[in-house]
PDB file of C-alpha atoms in Angstrom:
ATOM      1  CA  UNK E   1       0.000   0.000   0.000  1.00  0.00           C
ATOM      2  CA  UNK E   2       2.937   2.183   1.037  1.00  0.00           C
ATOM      3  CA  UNK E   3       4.513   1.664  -2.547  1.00  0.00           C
ATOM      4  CA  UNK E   4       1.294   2.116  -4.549  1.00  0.00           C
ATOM      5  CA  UNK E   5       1.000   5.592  -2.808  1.00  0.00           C
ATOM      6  CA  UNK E   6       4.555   6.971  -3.327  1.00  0.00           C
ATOM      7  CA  UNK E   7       3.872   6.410  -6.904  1.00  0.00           C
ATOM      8  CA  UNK E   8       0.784   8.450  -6.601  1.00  0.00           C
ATOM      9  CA  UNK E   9       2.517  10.758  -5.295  1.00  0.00           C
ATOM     10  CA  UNK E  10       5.484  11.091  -7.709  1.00  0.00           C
ATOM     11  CA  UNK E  11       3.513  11.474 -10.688  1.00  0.00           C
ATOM     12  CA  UNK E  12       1.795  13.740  -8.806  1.00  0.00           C
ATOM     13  CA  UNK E  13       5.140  15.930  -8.511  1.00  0.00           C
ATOM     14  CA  UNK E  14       6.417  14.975 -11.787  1.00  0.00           C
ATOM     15  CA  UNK E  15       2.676  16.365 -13.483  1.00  0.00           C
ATOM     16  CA  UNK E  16       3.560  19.521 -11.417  1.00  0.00           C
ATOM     17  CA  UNK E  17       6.986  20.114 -12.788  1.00  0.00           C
ATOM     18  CA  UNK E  18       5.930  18.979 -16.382  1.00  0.00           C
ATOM     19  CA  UNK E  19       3.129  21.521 -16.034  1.00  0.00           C
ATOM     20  CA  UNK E  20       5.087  24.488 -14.454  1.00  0.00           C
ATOM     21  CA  UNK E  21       7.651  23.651 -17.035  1.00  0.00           C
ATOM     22  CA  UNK E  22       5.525  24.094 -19.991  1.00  0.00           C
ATOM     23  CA  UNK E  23       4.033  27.112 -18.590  1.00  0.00           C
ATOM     24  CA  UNK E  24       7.459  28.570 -18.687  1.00  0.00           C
ATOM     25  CA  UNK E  25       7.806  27.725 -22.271  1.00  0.00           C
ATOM     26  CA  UNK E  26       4.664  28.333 -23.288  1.00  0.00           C
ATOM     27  CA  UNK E  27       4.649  31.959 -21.528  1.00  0.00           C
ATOM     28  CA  UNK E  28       8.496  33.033 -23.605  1.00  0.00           C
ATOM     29  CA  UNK E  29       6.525  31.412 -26.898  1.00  0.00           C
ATOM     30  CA  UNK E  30       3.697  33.642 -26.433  1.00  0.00           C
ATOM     31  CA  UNK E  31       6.052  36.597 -26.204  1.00  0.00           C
ATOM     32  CA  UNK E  32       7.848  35.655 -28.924  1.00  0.00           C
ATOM     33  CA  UNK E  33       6.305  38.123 -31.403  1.00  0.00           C
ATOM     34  CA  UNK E  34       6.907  41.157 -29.190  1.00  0.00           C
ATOM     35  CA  UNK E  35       9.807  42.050 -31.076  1.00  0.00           C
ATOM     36  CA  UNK E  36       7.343  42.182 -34.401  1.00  0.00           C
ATOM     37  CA  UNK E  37       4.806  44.514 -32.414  1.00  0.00           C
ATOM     38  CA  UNK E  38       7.597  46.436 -31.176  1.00  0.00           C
ATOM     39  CA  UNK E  39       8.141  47.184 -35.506  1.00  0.00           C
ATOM     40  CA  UNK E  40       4.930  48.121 -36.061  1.00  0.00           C
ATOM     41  CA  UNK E  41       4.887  50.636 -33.588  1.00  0.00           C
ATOM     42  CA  UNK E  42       8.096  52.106 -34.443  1.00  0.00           C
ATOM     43  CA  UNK E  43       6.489  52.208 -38.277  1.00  0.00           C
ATOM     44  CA  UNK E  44       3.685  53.805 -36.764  1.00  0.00           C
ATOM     45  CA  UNK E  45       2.019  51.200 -39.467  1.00  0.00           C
ATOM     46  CA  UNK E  46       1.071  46.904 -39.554  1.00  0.00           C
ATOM     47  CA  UNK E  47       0.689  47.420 -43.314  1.00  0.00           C
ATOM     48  CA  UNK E  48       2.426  43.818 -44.619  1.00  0.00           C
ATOM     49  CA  UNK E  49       1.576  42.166 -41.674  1.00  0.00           C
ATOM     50  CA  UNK E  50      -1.783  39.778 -40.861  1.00  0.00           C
ATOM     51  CA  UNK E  51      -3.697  39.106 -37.763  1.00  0.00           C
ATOM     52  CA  UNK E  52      -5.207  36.145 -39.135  1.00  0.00           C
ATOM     53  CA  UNK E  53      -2.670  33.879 -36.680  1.00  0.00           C
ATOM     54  CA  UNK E  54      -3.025  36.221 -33.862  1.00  0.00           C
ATOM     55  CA  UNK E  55      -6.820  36.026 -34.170  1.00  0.00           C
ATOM     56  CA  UNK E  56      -6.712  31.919 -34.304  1.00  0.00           C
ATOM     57  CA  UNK E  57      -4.487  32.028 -31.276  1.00  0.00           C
ATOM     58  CA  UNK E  58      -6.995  34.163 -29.277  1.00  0.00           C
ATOM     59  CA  UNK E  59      -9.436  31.648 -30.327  1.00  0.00           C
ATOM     60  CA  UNK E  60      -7.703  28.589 -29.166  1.00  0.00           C
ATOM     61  CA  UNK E  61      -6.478  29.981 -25.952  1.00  0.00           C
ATOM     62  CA  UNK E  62      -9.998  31.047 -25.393  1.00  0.00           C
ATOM     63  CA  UNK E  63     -11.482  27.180 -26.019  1.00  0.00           C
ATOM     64  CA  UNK E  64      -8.650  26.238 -23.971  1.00  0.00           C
ATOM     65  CA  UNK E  65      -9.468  28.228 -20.758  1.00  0.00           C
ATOM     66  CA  UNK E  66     -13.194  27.649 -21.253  1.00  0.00           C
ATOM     67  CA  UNK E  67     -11.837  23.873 -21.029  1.00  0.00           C
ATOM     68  CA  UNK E  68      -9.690  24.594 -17.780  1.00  0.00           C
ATOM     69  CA  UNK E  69     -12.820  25.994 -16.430  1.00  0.00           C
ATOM     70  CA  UNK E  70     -14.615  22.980 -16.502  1.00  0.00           C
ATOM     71  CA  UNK E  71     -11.965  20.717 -15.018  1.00  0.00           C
ATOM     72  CA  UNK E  72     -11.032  20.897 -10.971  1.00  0.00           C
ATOM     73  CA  UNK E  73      -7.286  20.380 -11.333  1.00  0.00           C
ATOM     74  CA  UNK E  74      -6.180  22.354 -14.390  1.00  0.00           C
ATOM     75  CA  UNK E  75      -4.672  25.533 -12.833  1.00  0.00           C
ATOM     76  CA  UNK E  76      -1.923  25.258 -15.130  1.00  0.00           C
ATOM     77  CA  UNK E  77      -4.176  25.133 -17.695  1.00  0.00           C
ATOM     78  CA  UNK E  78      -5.795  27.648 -17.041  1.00  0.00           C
ATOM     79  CA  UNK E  79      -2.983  29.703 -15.611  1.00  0.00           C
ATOM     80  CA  UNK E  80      -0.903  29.618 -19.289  1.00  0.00           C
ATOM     81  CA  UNK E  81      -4.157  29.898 -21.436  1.00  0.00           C
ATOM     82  CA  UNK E  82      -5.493  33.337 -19.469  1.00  0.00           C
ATOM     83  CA  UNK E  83      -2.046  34.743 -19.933  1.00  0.00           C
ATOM     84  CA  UNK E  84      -2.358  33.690 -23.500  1.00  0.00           C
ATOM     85  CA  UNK E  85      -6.276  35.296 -24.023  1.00  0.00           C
ATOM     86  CA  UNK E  86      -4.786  38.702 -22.621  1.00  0.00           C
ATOM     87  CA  UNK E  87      -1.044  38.853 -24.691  1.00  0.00           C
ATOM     88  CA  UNK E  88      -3.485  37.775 -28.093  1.00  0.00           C
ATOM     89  CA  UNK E  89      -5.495  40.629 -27.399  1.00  0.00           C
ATOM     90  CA  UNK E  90      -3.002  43.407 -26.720  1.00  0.00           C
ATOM     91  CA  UNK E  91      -1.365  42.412 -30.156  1.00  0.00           C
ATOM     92  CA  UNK E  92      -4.576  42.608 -31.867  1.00  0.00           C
ATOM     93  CA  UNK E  93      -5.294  46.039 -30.454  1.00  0.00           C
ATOM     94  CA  UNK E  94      -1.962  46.961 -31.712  1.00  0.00           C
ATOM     95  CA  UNK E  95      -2.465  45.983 -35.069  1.00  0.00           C
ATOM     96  CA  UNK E  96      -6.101  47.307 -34.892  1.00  0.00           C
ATOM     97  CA  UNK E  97      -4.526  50.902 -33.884  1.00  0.00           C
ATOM     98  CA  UNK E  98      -1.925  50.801 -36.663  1.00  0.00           C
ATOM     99  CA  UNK E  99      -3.749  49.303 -39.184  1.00  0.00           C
ATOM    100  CA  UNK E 100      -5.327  50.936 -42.692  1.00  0.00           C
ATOM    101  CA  UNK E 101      -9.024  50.999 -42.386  1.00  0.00           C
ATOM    102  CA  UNK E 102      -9.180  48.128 -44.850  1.00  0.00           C
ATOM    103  CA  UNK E 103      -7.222  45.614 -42.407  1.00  0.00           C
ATOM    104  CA  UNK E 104      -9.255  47.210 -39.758  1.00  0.00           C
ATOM    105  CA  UNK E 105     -12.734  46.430 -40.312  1.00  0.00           C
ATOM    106  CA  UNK E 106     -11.667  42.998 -42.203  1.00  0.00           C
ATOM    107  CA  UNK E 107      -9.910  41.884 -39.080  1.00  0.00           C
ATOM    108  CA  UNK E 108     -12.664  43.260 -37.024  1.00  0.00           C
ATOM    109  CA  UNK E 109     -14.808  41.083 -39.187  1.00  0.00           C
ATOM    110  CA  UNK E 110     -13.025  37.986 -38.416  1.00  0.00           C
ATOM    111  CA  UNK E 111     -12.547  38.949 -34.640  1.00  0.00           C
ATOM    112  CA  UNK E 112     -16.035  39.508 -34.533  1.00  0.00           C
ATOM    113  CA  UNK E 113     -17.061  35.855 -36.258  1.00  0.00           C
ATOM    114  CA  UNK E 114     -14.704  33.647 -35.210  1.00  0.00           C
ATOM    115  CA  UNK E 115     -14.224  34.905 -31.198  1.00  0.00           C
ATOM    116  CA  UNK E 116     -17.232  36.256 -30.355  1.00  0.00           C
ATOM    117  CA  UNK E 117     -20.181  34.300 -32.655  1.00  0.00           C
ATOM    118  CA  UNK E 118     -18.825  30.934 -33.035  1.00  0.00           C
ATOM    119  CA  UNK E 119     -17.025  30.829 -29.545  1.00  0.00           C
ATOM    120  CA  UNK E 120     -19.858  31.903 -28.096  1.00  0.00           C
ATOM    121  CA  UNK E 121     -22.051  29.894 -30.105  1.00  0.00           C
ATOM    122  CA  UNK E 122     -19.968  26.870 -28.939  1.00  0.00           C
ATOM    123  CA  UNK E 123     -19.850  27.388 -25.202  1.00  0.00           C
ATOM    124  CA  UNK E 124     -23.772  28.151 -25.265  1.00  0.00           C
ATOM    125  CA  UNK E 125     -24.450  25.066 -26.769  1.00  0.00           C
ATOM    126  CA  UNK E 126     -22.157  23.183 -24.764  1.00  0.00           C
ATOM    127  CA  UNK E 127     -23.368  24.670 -21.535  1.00  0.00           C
ATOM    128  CA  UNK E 128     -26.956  24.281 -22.646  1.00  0.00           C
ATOM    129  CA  UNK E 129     -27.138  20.816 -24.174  1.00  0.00           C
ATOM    130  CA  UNK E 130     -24.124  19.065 -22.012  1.00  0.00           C
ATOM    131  CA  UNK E 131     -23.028  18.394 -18.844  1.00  0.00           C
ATOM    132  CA  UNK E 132     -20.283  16.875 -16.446  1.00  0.00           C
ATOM    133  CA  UNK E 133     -17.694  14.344 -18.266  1.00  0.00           C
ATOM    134  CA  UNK E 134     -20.060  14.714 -22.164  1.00  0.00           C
ATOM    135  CA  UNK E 135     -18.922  18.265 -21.895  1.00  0.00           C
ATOM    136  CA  UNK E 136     -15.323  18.068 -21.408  1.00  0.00           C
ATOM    137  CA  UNK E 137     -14.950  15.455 -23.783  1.00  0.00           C
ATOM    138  CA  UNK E 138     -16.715  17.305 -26.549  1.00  0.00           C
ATOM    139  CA  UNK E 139     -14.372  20.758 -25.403  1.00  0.00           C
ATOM    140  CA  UNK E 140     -11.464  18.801 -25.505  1.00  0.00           C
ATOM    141  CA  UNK E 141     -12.111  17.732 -29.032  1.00  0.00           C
ATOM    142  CA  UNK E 142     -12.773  20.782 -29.755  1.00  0.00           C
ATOM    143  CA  UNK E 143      -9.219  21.765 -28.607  1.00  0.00           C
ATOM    144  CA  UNK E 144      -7.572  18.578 -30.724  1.00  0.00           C
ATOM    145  CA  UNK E 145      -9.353  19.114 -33.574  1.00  0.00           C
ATOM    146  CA  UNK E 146      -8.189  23.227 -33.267  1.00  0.00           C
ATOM    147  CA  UNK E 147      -4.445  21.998 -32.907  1.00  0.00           C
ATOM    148  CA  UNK E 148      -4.656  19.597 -35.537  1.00  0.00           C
ATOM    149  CA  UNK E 149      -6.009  21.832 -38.260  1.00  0.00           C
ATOM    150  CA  UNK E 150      -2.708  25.002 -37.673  1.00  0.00           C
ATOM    151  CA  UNK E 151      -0.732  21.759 -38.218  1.00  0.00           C
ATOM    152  CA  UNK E 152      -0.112  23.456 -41.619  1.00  0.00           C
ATOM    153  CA  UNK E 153       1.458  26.159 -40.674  1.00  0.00           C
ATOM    154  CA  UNK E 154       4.899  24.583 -39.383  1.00  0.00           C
ATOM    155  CA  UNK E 155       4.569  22.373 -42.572  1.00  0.00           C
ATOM    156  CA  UNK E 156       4.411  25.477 -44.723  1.00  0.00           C
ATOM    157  CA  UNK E 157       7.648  26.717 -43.042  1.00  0.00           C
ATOM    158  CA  UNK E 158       9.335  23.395 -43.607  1.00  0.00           C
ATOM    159  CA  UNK E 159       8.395  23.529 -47.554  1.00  0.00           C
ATOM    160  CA  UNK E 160       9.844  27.027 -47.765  1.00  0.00           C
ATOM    161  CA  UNK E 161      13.241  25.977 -45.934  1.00  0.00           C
ATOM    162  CA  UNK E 162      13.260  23.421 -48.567  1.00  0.00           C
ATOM    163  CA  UNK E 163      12.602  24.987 -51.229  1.00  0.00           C
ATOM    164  CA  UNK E 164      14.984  27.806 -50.625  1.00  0.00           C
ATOM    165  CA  UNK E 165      17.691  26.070 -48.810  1.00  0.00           C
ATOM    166  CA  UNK E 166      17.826  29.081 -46.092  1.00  0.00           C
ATOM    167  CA  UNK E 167      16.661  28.389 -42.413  1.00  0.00           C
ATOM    168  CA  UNK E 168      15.884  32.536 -42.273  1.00  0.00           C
ATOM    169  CA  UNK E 169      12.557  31.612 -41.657  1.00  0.00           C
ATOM    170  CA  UNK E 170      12.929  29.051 -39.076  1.00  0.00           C
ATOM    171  CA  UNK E 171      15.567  30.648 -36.496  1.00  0.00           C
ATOM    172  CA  UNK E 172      16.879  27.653 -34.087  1.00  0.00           C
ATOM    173  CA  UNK E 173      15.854  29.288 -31.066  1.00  0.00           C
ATOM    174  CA  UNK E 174      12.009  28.927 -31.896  1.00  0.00           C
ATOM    175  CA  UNK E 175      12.016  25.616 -32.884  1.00  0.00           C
ATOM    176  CA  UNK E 176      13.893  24.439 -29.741  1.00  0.00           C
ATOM    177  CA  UNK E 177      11.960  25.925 -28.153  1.00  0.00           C
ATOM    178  CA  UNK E 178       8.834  24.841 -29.373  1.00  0.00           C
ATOM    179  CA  UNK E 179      10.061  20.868 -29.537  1.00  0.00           C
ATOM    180  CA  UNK E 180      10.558  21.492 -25.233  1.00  0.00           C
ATOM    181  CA  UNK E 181       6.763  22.806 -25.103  1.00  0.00           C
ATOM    182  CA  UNK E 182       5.393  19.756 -27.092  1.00  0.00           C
ATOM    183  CA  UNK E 183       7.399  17.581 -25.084  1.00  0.00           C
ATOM    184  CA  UNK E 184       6.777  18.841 -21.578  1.00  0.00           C
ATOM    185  CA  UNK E 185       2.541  19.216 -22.122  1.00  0.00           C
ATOM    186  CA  UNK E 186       3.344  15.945 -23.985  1.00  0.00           C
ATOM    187  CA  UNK E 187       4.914  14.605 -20.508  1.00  0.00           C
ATOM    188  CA  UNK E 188       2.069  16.227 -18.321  1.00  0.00           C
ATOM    189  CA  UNK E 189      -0.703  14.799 -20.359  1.00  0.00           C
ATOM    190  CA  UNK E 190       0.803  11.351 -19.430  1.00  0.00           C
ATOM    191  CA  UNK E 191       1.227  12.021 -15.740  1.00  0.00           C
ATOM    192  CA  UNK E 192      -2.679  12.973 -15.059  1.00  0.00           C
ATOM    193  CA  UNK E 193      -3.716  10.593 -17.477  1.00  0.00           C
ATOM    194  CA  UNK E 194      -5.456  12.509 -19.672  1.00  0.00           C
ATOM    195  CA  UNK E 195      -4.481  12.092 -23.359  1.00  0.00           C
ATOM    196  CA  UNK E 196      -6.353  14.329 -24.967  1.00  0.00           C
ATOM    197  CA  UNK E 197      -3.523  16.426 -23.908  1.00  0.00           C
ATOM    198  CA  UNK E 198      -0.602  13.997 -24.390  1.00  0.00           C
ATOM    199  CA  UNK E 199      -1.521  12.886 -27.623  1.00  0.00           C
ATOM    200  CA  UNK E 200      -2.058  15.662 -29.828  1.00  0.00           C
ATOM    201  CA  UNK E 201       1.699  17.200 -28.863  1.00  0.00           C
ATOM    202  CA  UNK E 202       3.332  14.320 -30.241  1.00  0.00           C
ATOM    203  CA  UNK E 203       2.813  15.693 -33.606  1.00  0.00           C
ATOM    204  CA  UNK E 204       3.997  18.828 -32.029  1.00  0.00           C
ATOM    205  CA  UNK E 205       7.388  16.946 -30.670  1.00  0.00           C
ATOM    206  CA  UNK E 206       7.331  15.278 -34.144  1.00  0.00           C
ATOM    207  CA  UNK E 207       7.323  18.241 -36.104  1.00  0.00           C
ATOM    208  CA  UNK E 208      10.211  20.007 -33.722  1.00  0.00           C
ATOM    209  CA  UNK E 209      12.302  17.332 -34.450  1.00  0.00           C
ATOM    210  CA  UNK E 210      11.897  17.340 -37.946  1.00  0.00           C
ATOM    211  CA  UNK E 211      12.917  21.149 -37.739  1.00  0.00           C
ATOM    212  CA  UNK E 212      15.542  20.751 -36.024  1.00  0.00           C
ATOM    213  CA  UNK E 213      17.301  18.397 -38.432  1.00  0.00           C
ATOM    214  CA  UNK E 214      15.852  20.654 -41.554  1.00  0.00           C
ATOM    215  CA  UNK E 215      18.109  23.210 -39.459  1.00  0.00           C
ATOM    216  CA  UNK E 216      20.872  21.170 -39.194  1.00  0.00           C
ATOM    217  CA  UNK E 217      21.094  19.848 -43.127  1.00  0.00           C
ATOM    218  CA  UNK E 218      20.900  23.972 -44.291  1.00  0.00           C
ATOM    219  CA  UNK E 219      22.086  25.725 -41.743  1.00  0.00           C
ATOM    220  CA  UNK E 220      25.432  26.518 -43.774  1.00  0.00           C
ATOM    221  CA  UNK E 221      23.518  26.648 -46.906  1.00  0.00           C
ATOM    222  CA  UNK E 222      23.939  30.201 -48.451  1.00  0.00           C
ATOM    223  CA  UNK E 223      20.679  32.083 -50.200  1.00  0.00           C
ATOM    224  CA  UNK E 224      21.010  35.337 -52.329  1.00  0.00           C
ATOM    225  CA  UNK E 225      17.472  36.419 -51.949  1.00  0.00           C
ATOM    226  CA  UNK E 226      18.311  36.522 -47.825  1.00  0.00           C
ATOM    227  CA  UNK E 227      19.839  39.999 -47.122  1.00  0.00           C
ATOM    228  CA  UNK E 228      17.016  41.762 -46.754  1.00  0.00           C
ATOM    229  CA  UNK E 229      15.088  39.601 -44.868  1.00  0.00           C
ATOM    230  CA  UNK E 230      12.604  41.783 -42.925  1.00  0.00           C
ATOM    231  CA  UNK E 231      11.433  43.196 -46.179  1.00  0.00           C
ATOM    232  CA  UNK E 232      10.856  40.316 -47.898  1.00  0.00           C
ATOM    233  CA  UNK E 233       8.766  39.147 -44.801  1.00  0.00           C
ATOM    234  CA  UNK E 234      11.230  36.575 -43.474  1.00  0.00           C
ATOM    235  CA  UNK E 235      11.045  38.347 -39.968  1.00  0.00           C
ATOM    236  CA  UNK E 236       7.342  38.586 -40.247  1.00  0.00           C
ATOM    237  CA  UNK E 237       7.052  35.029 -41.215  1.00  0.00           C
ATOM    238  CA  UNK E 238       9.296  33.804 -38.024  1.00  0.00           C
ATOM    239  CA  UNK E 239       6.431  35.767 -35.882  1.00  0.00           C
ATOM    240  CA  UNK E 240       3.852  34.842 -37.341  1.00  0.00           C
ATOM    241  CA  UNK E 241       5.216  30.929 -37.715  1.00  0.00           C
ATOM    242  CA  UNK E 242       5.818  31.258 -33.449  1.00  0.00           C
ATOM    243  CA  UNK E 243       1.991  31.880 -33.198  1.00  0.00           C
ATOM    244  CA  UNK E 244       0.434  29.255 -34.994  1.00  0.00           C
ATOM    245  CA  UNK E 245       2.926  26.633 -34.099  1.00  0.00           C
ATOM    246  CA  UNK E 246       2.202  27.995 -30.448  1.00  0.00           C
ATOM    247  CA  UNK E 247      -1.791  27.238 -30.866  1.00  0.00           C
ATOM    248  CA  UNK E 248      -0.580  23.555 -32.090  1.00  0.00           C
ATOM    249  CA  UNK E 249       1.580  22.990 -28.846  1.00  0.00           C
ATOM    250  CA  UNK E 250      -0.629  24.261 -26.217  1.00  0.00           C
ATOM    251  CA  UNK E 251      -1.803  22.189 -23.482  1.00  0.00           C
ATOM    252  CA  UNK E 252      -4.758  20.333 -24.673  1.00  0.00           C
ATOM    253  CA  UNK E 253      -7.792  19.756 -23.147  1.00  0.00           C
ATOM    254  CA  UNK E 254     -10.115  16.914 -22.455  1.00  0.00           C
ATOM    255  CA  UNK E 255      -9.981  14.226 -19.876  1.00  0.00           C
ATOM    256  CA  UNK E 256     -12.326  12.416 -17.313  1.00  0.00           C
ATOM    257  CA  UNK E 257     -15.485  12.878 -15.819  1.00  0.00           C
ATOM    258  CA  UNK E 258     -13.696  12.936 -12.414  1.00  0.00           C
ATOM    259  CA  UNK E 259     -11.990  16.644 -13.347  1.00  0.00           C
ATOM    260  CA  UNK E 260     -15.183  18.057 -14.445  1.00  0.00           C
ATOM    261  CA  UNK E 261     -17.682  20.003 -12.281  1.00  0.00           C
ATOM    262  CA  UNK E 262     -20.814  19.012 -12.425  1.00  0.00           C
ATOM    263  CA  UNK E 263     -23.382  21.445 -13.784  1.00  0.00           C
TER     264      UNK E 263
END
């Protein structure tokens, strides 16, 4: 009995340090594109740029803390995707201040559709038609399905290194750093038993590690269309590639009908 409940208790611990871990990572990923905001306000303009990833991240951390709302031991859920909700929306209001009235009202258009009508259509629905364990599930997959579908975007980045032989769009600190937040959610997920957040970061850890050695083949490889890379959107692409490969290596949610309250 005494062994069975020290190794309660170290995955306990070890689902603590995973999780406080991947906050960490997750929290220097999210602030990854400060330096790009910090541009656009010294051009006084976002003209070139898109909020399109910005306004998909806003809308996964948002499913993501609606999911860590409905479970009783996801603080680090939670914790991470709040953080996440609020740094989304400062750099939309950024781009929204900067921004021609063109890219204004269409990304108040999409702001509008995608994070306020079908979120909230989503958590009405599940609120009204679900309860307990049915509605976690069906938020978690929610999540999944969410981190499955920005898949593309890492795979995009990949084609271009490829293509041009130049890792200027995929700068080695990112992708480490986005391989260590797949694998420590990956890690957490196992430790509280609830795959739905485990499993969907092994494509995440996957995809890392295929960057990495994309890095390591060209990383001596010269390109002549590289020295100005800000203006032909390399630097905007490394942003806006932390972004979306942050929405597909979030925590993810689901789990059991033990975590969720009961409404």
């Amino acid at each position: 009995m005494g062994g069975g409940g020290e190794i309660v208790i170290n995955t306990l611990a070890l689902a603590a340090l995973f999780g406080i871990l991947g906050n960490g990572v997750s929290f220097l990923v999210f602030l990854s594109s400060m330096p790009m905001f910090w541009t656009i306000h010294k051009r006084k303009s976002s003209e070139g740029f898109t909020a399109i990833p910005y306004l998909v991240a806003l809308f996964s951390a948002s499913l993501l803390l609606y999911y860590g709302s409905l479970k009783t031991d996801a603080l680090l859920i939670v914790t991470i995707n709040a953080f996440g909700v609020a740094i989304e929306l400062f750099y939309i209001m950024v781009f929204l201040f900067y921004a021609t009235n063109k890219d204004r009202w269409f990304t108040i258009g999409i702001l509008v559709v995608l994070n306020v009508v079908i979120f909230g259509a989503f958590v009405s629905l599940t609120w009204l038609f679900t309860e307990g364990e049915k509605r976690v599930k069906i938020v978690g997959w929610a999540c999944a399905s969410v981190n499955v579908a920005v898949f593309a975007a890492p795979l995009a980045v990949m084609r271009q290194v490829i293509r041009t032989r130049s890792v200027q769009f995929m700068p080695l600190g990112l992708s480490v750093s986005l391989t260590l937040c797949a694998t420590t959610w990956f890690f957490y997920g196992l430790c509280v038993a609830d795959y739905y957040i485990a499993l969907p970061n092994v494509g995440g850890f996957l995809l890392g590690v295929a960057q990495l050695v994309l890095y390591w083949i060209y990383k001596d490889s010269k390109n002549d269309g590289e020295d100005d890379i800000e203006a032909k959107g390399g630097y905007i692409g490394d942003a806006h590639t932390a972004e979306m490969e942050m929405i597909g290596r979030s925590p993810r949610g689901g789990g059991g009908g033990g975590n969720a309250h009961n409404n």
